[in-house]
Amino acid sequence: MEIDPRRLRVLHAVAVRGGVMEGARLLHLTPSAVSQQIAQLERETGVKLLDRTHRRVELTAAGRLLAARAERIERELADARRELAALSGRAVGRVVVAAFPTAVRHLVVPAIGRLAVDHPDIELSVVDTEGQAALRELRTGAVDVVIAEQDAALASAATAPAGTGDRERRTGIAVRTVLEDEYRIVVPPGWAARIRTVADLAAVPWIAAPPESACGQALARLAAEHALTPRRAHVCMEFPAVLALVEAGLGAAVVPLLALAGVPQGRVAAAALPGVGHRVVSVHHRAGTAGPEPVVAAVVGALADAAAAAAGAGAGDAGG
């Protein structure tokens, strides 16, 4: 019995993604091509690997057994790439990074520049995906690195620095905090003189972030802490749009310092209010018992360096 290991990779993709169509998306193949590869693998092994009698295609017992073997082979290949990189001193390969827009601008783009010098054989690909959707893509292999954010008050072991061994061994996902990004409450310049406390914002309209975002979490926290009921007049995810609405006099907003980098003085005013808090920006990636693959480790290091540079630059408070 001859088994083509390339077809095992196709079966593994179907297993981790839970279906032929999702497996095809992961491998950048058509569903028809994936089905043909599985059919050929069934001919090679002489057993049925997919149960096609249900509405949703599922792996048979033999399919699950072979997919588990395929996963072990993938781990062995990862170890081989790690050992070869150690021998040659070169990290080679493609890494897909999922990130939110401010992270792309201030962390990923500088990291690409650093990698071009230090690791020219790494190809970095960026996808604009965030939140739970990005973490699902990481767990199932569609992306290699996720940059995530969370309000620090809600941060848990999920955003602890890498090295919190027990969690990493359980999940196969390592997490490294790279930036603690302070919030500012920004208001139209004409409002600044009358904003002295959070209570002064009780009656104003807000440009709110979606509730699952770090800034959305921060506004909900501030509302609970100060017994406010914010009037969410607008909901925006992108910080340029948020700042444009604030500048137009349409409301106040919670934004991180990173979003204010490069914003011209006087466009908006950052109210000098204590206790607003900060968000945690973290890098998530897969890691085996021997750590991440060399290409992933190099990318994570470059992102951490970019975050340190961004923090050291001290993004200014637009409008003071």
CSV table of C-alpha atoms in Angstrom, one decimal:
chain,number,residue,atom,x,y,z
A,1,MET,CA,0.0,0.0,0.0
A,2,GLU,CA,1.5,3.3,-1.1
A,3,ILE,CA,0.2,6.5,0.5
A,4,ASP,CA,1.0,9.8,-1.0
A,5,PRO,CA,1.8,12.2,1.9
A,6,ARG,CA,0.6,15.2,0.0
A,7,ARG,CA,-2.9,13.6,0.1
A,8,LEU,CA,-2.6,13.1,3.8
A,9,ARG,CA,-2.2,16.9,4.1
A,10,VAL,CA,-5.5,17.3,2.2
A,11,LEU,CA,-7.2,14.9,4.6
A,12,HIS,CA,-5.7,16.7,7.6
A,13,ALA,CA,-7.1,20.0,6.3
A,14,VAL,CA,-10.6,18.5,5.9
A,15,ALA,CA,-10.4,17.2,9.4
A,16,VAL,CA,-9.2,20.4,11.2
A,17,ARG,CA,-11.6,22.6,9.2
A,18,GLY,CA,-14.6,20.3,9.5
A,19,GLY,CA,-15.5,19.8,5.9
A,20,VAL,CA,-14.4,19.7,2.3
A,21,MET,CA,-15.3,23.3,1.4
A,22,GLU,CA,-13.5,24.7,4.4
A,23,GLY,CA,-10.5,22.4,3.9
A,24,ALA,CA,-10.3,23.6,0.3
A,25,ARG,CA,-10.4,27.2,1.4
A,26,LEU,CA,-7.5,26.5,3.8
A,27,LEU,CA,-5.4,24.8,1.0
A,28,HIS,CA,-6.4,27.4,-1.6
A,29,LEU,CA,-7.9,24.6,-3.8
A,30,THR,CA,-11.3,24.0,-5.2
A,31,PRO,CA,-13.7,21.7,-3.4
A,32,SER,CA,-13.6,19.5,-6.4
A,33,ALA,CA,-9.8,19.2,-6.3
A,34,VAL,CA,-10.0,18.3,-2.6
A,35,SER,CA,-12.7,15.6,-3.2
A,36,GLN,CA,-10.6,14.1,-6.0
A,37,GLN,CA,-7.5,14.0,-3.7
A,38,ILE,CA,-9.5,12.2,-1.0
A,39,ALA,CA,-11.0,9.8,-3.5
A,40,GLN,CA,-7.5,8.9,-4.7
A,41,LEU,CA,-6.4,8.4,-1.1
A,42,GLU,CA,-9.3,6.1,-0.6
A,43,ARG,CA,-8.2,4.0,-3.6
A,44,GLU,CA,-4.6,3.9,-2.2
A,45,THR,CA,-5.7,2.8,1.2
A,46,GLY,CA,-8.6,0.6,0.2
A,47,VAL,CA,-10.9,2.1,2.9
A,48,LYS,CA,-13.6,4.8,3.0
A,49,LEU,CA,-12.2,8.0,4.6
A,50,LEU,CA,-15.3,10.2,4.3
A,51,ASP,CA,-18.9,9.4,5.1
A,52,ARG,CA,-20.9,11.1,2.3
A,53,THR,CA,-24.3,9.7,3.4
A,54,HIS,CA,-25.1,12.7,5.6
A,55,ARG,CA,-25.9,16.3,4.6
A,56,ARG,CA,-22.5,17.3,6.1
A,57,VAL,CA,-19.5,15.2,5.0
A,58,GLU,CA,-17.8,13.6,8.0
A,59,LEU,CA,-14.6,11.5,8.5
A,60,THR,CA,-15.1,7.8,9.0
A,61,ALA,CA,-13.2,6.0,11.8
A,62,ALA,CA,-10.5,5.1,9.3
A,63,GLY,CA,-10.5,8.8,8.2
A,64,ARG,CA,-10.0,10.0,11.7
A,65,LEU,CA,-7.2,7.5,12.3
A,66,LEU,CA,-5.4,8.6,9.2
A,67,ALA,CA,-6.0,12.3,9.9
A,68,ALA,CA,-4.4,11.8,13.3
A,69,ARG,CA,-1.3,10.3,11.7
A,70,ALA,CA,-1.3,13.2,9.2
A,71,GLU,CA,-1.2,15.6,12.1
A,72,ARG,CA,1.8,13.8,13.6
A,73,ILE,CA,3.6,14.0,10.2
A,74,GLU,CA,2.9,17.8,10.1
A,75,ARG,CA,4.5,18.1,13.6
A,76,GLU,CA,7.5,16.1,12.4
A,77,LEU,CA,7.9,18.3,9.4
A,78,ALA,CA,7.7,21.4,11.6
A,79,ASP,CA,10.5,19.9,13.8
A,80,ALA,CA,12.5,19.2,10.7
A,81,ARG,CA,12.1,22.8,9.5
A,82,ARG,CA,13.1,24.1,12.9
A,83,GLU,CA,16.3,21.9,13.0
A,84,LEU,CA,17.2,22.9,9.4
A,85,ALA,CA,16.8,26.6,10.3
A,86,ALA,CA,19.1,26.1,13.3
A,87,LEU,CA,21.7,24.5,11.1
A,88,SER,CA,21.6,27.1,8.3
A,89,GLY,CA,20.7,30.1,10.4
A,90,ARG,CA,18.0,31.0,7.9
A,91,ALA,CA,14.3,31.2,8.4
A,92,VAL,CA,12.5,30.5,5.1
A,93,GLY,CA,8.8,30.5,4.3
A,94,ARG,CA,5.4,32.2,4.2
A,95,VAL,CA,3.7,33.6,7.3
A,96,VAL,CA,0.1,34.8,7.3
A,97,VAL,CA,-0.7,37.5,9.9
A,98,ALA,CA,-4.2,38.5,10.8
A,99,ALA,CA,-4.5,42.0,12.4
A,100,PHE,CA,-6.7,44.9,13.0
A,101,PRO,CA,-6.1,48.2,11.0
A,102,THR,CA,-4.0,50.2,13.6
A,103,ALA,CA,-1.9,47.1,14.2
A,104,VAL,CA,-1.3,46.7,10.5
A,105,ARG,CA,-0.2,50.3,10.2
A,106,HIS,CA,2.0,50.7,13.3
A,107,LEU,CA,3.2,47.1,14.0
A,108,VAL,CA,3.0,44.9,10.8
A,109,VAL,CA,4.3,47.5,8.3
A,110,PRO,CA,7.4,48.3,10.4
A,111,ALA,CA,7.9,44.5,11.1
A,112,ILE,CA,7.9,43.9,7.3
A,113,GLY,CA,10.7,46.4,6.9
A,114,ARG,CA,12.7,44.8,9.7
A,115,LEU,CA,12.2,41.3,8.3
A,116,ALA,CA,13.3,42.4,4.8
A,117,VAL,CA,16.7,43.1,6.3
A,118,ASP,CA,17.1,40.4,8.9
A,119,HIS,CA,15.1,37.6,7.2
A,120,PRO,CA,14.8,38.3,3.5
A,121,ASP,CA,13.5,34.7,2.8
A,122,ILE,CA,10.4,35.2,4.9
A,123,GLU,CA,7.2,36.2,2.9
A,124,LEU,CA,4.7,38.0,5.1
A,125,SER,CA,1.0,38.0,4.0
A,126,VAL,CA,-1.5,40.2,5.8
A,127,VAL,CA,-5.2,39.6,6.2
A,128,ASP,CA,-7.6,42.2,7.8
A,129,THR,CA,-9.4,39.8,10.2
A,130,GLU,CA,-9.7,40.3,13.9
A,131,GLY,CA,-11.5,39.1,17.1
A,132,GLN,CA,-12.8,35.6,17.5
A,133,ALA,CA,-12.9,35.0,13.7
A,134,ALA,CA,-9.2,35.5,13.5
A,135,LEU,CA,-8.5,33.2,16.5
A,136,ARG,CA,-10.6,30.5,14.9
A,137,GLU,CA,-8.6,30.9,11.7
A,138,LEU,CA,-5.4,30.5,13.8
A,139,ARG,CA,-6.6,27.3,15.5
A,140,THR,CA,-7.5,25.7,12.2
A,141,GLY,CA,-4.4,26.7,10.4
A,142,ALA,CA,-5.6,29.4,7.9
A,143,VAL,CA,-3.4,32.0,9.5
A,144,ASP,CA,-0.1,31.7,11.4
A,145,VAL,CA,-0.1,34.8,13.7
A,146,VAL,CA,-2.9,36.9,15.1
A,147,ILE,CA,-2.6,40.3,16.6
A,148,ALA,CA,-5.4,40.8,19.1
A,149,GLU,CA,-6.6,43.5,21.4
A,150,GLN,CA,-8.5,43.6,24.7
A,151,ASP,CA,-9.4,46.1,27.4
A,152,ALA,CA,-6.8,45.5,30.1
A,153,ALA,CA,-9.5,45.3,32.8
A,154,LEU,CA,-10.9,42.2,31.0
A,155,ALA,CA,-7.5,40.7,30.1
A,156,SER,CA,-7.0,37.2,31.4
A,157,ALA,CA,-4.6,34.3,30.8
A,158,ALA,CA,-5.4,34.6,27.1
A,159,THR,CA,-3.3,37.8,27.0
A,160,ALA,CA,-0.5,36.8,29.4
A,161,PRO,CA,3.0,36.9,28.1
A,162,ALA,CA,4.3,33.8,26.3
A,163,GLY,CA,5.9,31.3,28.7
A,164,THR,CA,2.8,30.6,30.7
A,165,GLY,CA,3.5,27.0,30.0
A,166,ASP,CA,0.5,25.1,31.2
A,167,ARG,CA,-1.9,27.0,28.9
A,168,GLU,CA,0.4,26.7,25.9
A,169,ARG,CA,0.7,22.9,26.3
A,170,ARG,CA,-3.1,22.5,26.6
A,171,THR,CA,-4.0,24.6,23.6
A,172,GLY,CA,-1.0,24.7,21.3
A,173,ILE,CA,-1.4,28.4,21.2
A,174,ALA,CA,1.2,30.8,22.6
A,175,VAL,CA,0.3,34.4,23.6
A,176,ARG,CA,2.7,37.2,24.0
A,177,THR,CA,1.7,40.7,25.2
A,178,VAL,CA,3.6,43.2,23.1
A,179,LEU,CA,2.0,46.6,23.9
A,180,GLU,CA,0.0,48.3,26.6
A,181,ASP,CA,-1.7,51.1,24.8
A,182,GLU,CA,-3.2,53.8,26.9
A,183,TYR,CA,-6.7,55.2,26.1
A,184,ARG,CA,-7.7,58.8,25.7
A,185,ILE,CA,-11.2,60.2,25.6
A,186,VAL,CA,-11.2,62.6,22.6
A,187,VAL,CA,-13.7,65.4,22.1
A,188,PRO,CA,-14.3,68.2,19.6
A,189,PRO,CA,-11.8,71.0,20.3
A,190,GLY,CA,-14.6,73.4,21.4
A,191,TRP,CA,-15.7,71.0,24.2
A,192,ALA,CA,-12.3,70.6,25.9
A,193,ALA,CA,-12.6,73.6,28.3
A,194,ARG,CA,-15.8,72.2,29.9
A,195,ILE,CA,-14.6,68.5,30.2
A,196,ARG,CA,-13.0,68.0,33.6
A,197,THR,CA,-14.3,64.7,34.8
A,198,VAL,CA,-15.9,61.6,33.2
A,199,ALA,CA,-19.2,62.8,34.7
A,200,ASP,CA,-19.1,65.9,32.5
A,201,LEU,CA,-19.5,63.5,29.5
A,202,ALA,CA,-22.8,62.1,30.8
A,203,ALA,CA,-25.1,64.0,28.5
A,204,VAL,CA,-22.9,64.1,25.3
A,205,PRO,CA,-23.3,61.8,22.3
A,206,TRP,CA,-20.7,59.2,21.7
A,207,ILE,CA,-19.0,57.7,18.7
A,208,ALA,CA,-18.8,54.2,20.1
A,209,ALA,CA,-16.8,51.2,19.0
A,210,PRO,CA,-18.4,47.8,18.5
A,211,PRO,CA,-19.0,46.2,21.9
A,212,GLU,CA,-16.6,43.3,21.3
A,213,SER,CA,-13.6,45.7,20.5
A,214,ALA,CA,-11.2,46.9,23.2
A,215,CYS,CA,-12.6,50.5,22.9
A,216,GLY,CA,-16.1,49.2,23.1
A,217,GLN,CA,-15.2,47.2,26.2
A,218,ALA,CA,-13.6,50.3,27.7
A,219,LEU,CA,-16.7,52.5,27.2
A,220,ALA,CA,-18.9,49.9,28.8
A,221,ARG,CA,-16.4,49.7,31.7
A,222,LEU,CA,-16.3,53.5,32.2
A,223,ALA,CA,-20.1,53.6,32.0
A,224,ALA,CA,-20.4,51.0,34.8
A,225,GLU,CA,-17.7,52.7,36.9
A,226,HIS,CA,-19.2,56.2,36.7
A,227,ALA,CA,-22.9,55.2,36.6
A,228,LEU,CA,-23.3,56.6,33.1
A,229,THR,CA,-25.7,55.6,30.3
A,230,PRO,CA,-23.7,56.7,27.1
A,231,ARG,CA,-25.8,57.7,24.2
A,232,ARG,CA,-24.2,55.8,21.4
A,233,ALA,CA,-25.1,58.2,18.5
A,234,HIS,CA,-22.7,56.5,16.1
A,235,VAL,CA,-20.9,53.1,16.0
A,236,CYS,CA,-17.6,53.0,14.1
A,237,MET,CA,-14.7,50.5,14.0
A,238,GLU,CA,-12.1,52.4,12.0
A,239,PHE,CA,-10.3,55.1,13.9
A,240,PRO,CA,-9.9,57.6,11.0
A,241,ALA,CA,-13.7,57.6,10.7
A,242,VAL,CA,-14.1,58.0,14.5
A,243,LEU,CA,-11.8,60.9,14.6
A,244,ALA,CA,-13.5,62.6,11.6
A,245,LEU,CA,-16.8,62.4,13.5
A,246,VAL,CA,-15.3,63.8,16.6
A,247,GLU,CA,-13.7,66.6,14.7
A,248,ALA,CA,-17.1,67.4,13.1
A,249,GLY,CA,-18.5,68.0,16.6
A,250,LEU,CA,-20.7,64.9,16.6
A,251,GLY,CA,-19.5,63.3,19.9
A,252,ALA,CA,-16.8,62.0,22.2
A,253,ALA,CA,-14.9,58.7,21.7
A,254,VAL,CA,-12.5,56.4,23.5
A,255,VAL,CA,-9.4,55.8,21.4
A,256,PRO,CA,-5.9,54.3,22.1
A,257,LEU,CA,-2.8,56.4,21.8
A,258,LEU,CA,-1.7,54.4,18.8
A,259,ALA,CA,-4.7,55.7,16.9
A,260,LEU,CA,-3.6,59.3,17.6
A,261,ALA,CA,-0.1,58.9,16.2
A,262,GLY,CA,0.3,61.4,13.4
A,263,VAL,CA,-3.0,63.2,14.0
A,264,PRO,CA,-2.5,67.0,13.5
A,265,GLN,CA,-2.6,69.1,16.6
A,266,GLY,CA,-6.0,70.8,17.1
A,267,ARG,CA,-8.0,68.4,15.0
A,268,VAL,CA,-9.5,66.8,18.2
A,269,ALA,CA,-8.8,67.4,21.9
A,270,ALA,CA,-7.8,64.6,24.2
A,271,ALA,CA,-9.4,65.2,27.6
A,272,ALA,CA,-6.9,65.0,30.5
A,273,LEU,CA,-9.0,62.5,32.5
A,274,PRO,CA,-7.4,60.0,34.9
A,275,GLY,CA,-8.3,56.4,35.2
A,276,VAL,CA,-9.4,55.8,31.6
A,277,GLY,CA,-7.2,52.7,31.4
A,278,HIS,CA,-5.5,51.0,28.5
A,279,ARG,CA,-5.8,48.1,26.0
A,280,VAL,CA,-3.5,45.1,25.8
A,281,VAL,CA,-2.2,44.2,22.4
A,282,SER,CA,-1.0,40.6,22.1
A,283,VAL,CA,0.4,38.3,19.5
A,284,HIS,CA,-1.1,34.8,19.3
A,285,HIS,CA,0.6,31.9,17.4
A,286,ARG,CA,0.7,28.2,17.3
A,287,ALA,CA,3.6,26.5,19.2
A,288,GLY,CA,4.6,22.9,19.8
A,289,THR,CA,6.5,21.6,22.7
A,290,ALA,CA,9.7,22.8,21.1
A,291,GLY,CA,8.3,26.3,20.5
A,292,PRO,CA,7.1,27.9,17.3
A,293,GLU,CA,8.5,27.3,13.8
A,294,PRO,CA,11.5,29.5,13.0
A,295,VAL,CA,9.6,31.7,10.5
A,296,VAL,CA,6.9,32.3,13.0
A,297,ALA,CA,9.3,33.1,15.8
A,298,ALA,CA,11.1,35.6,13.6
A,299,VAL,CA,7.8,37.3,12.7
A,300,VAL,CA,6.7,37.5,16.4
A,301,GLY,CA,10.1,38.9,17.3
A,302,ALA,CA,9.8,41.6,14.6
A,303,LEU,CA,6.3,42.5,15.8
A,304,ALA,CA,7.4,42.8,19.4
A,305,ASP,CA,10.3,45.1,18.3
A,306,ALA,CA,7.8,47.2,16.3
A,307,ALA,CA,5.5,47.5,19.3
A,308,ALA,CA,8.4,48.5,21.6
A,309,ALA,CA,9.4,51.2,19.1
A,310,ALA,CA,5.8,52.5,18.9
A,311,ALA,CA,5.6,52.6,22.7
A,312,GLY,CA,9.0,54.4,22.9
A,313,ALA,CA,7.9,56.9,20.3
A,314,GLY,CA,5.1,57.9,22.7
A,315,ALA,CA,2.2,58.6,20.4
A,316,GLY,CA,1.2,62.2,21.2
A,317,ASP,CA,-2.1,63.4,22.5
A,318,ALA,CA,-3.8,65.2,19.6
A,319,GLY,CA,-4.9,68.6,20.7
A,320,GLY,CA,-3.2,68.0,24.1
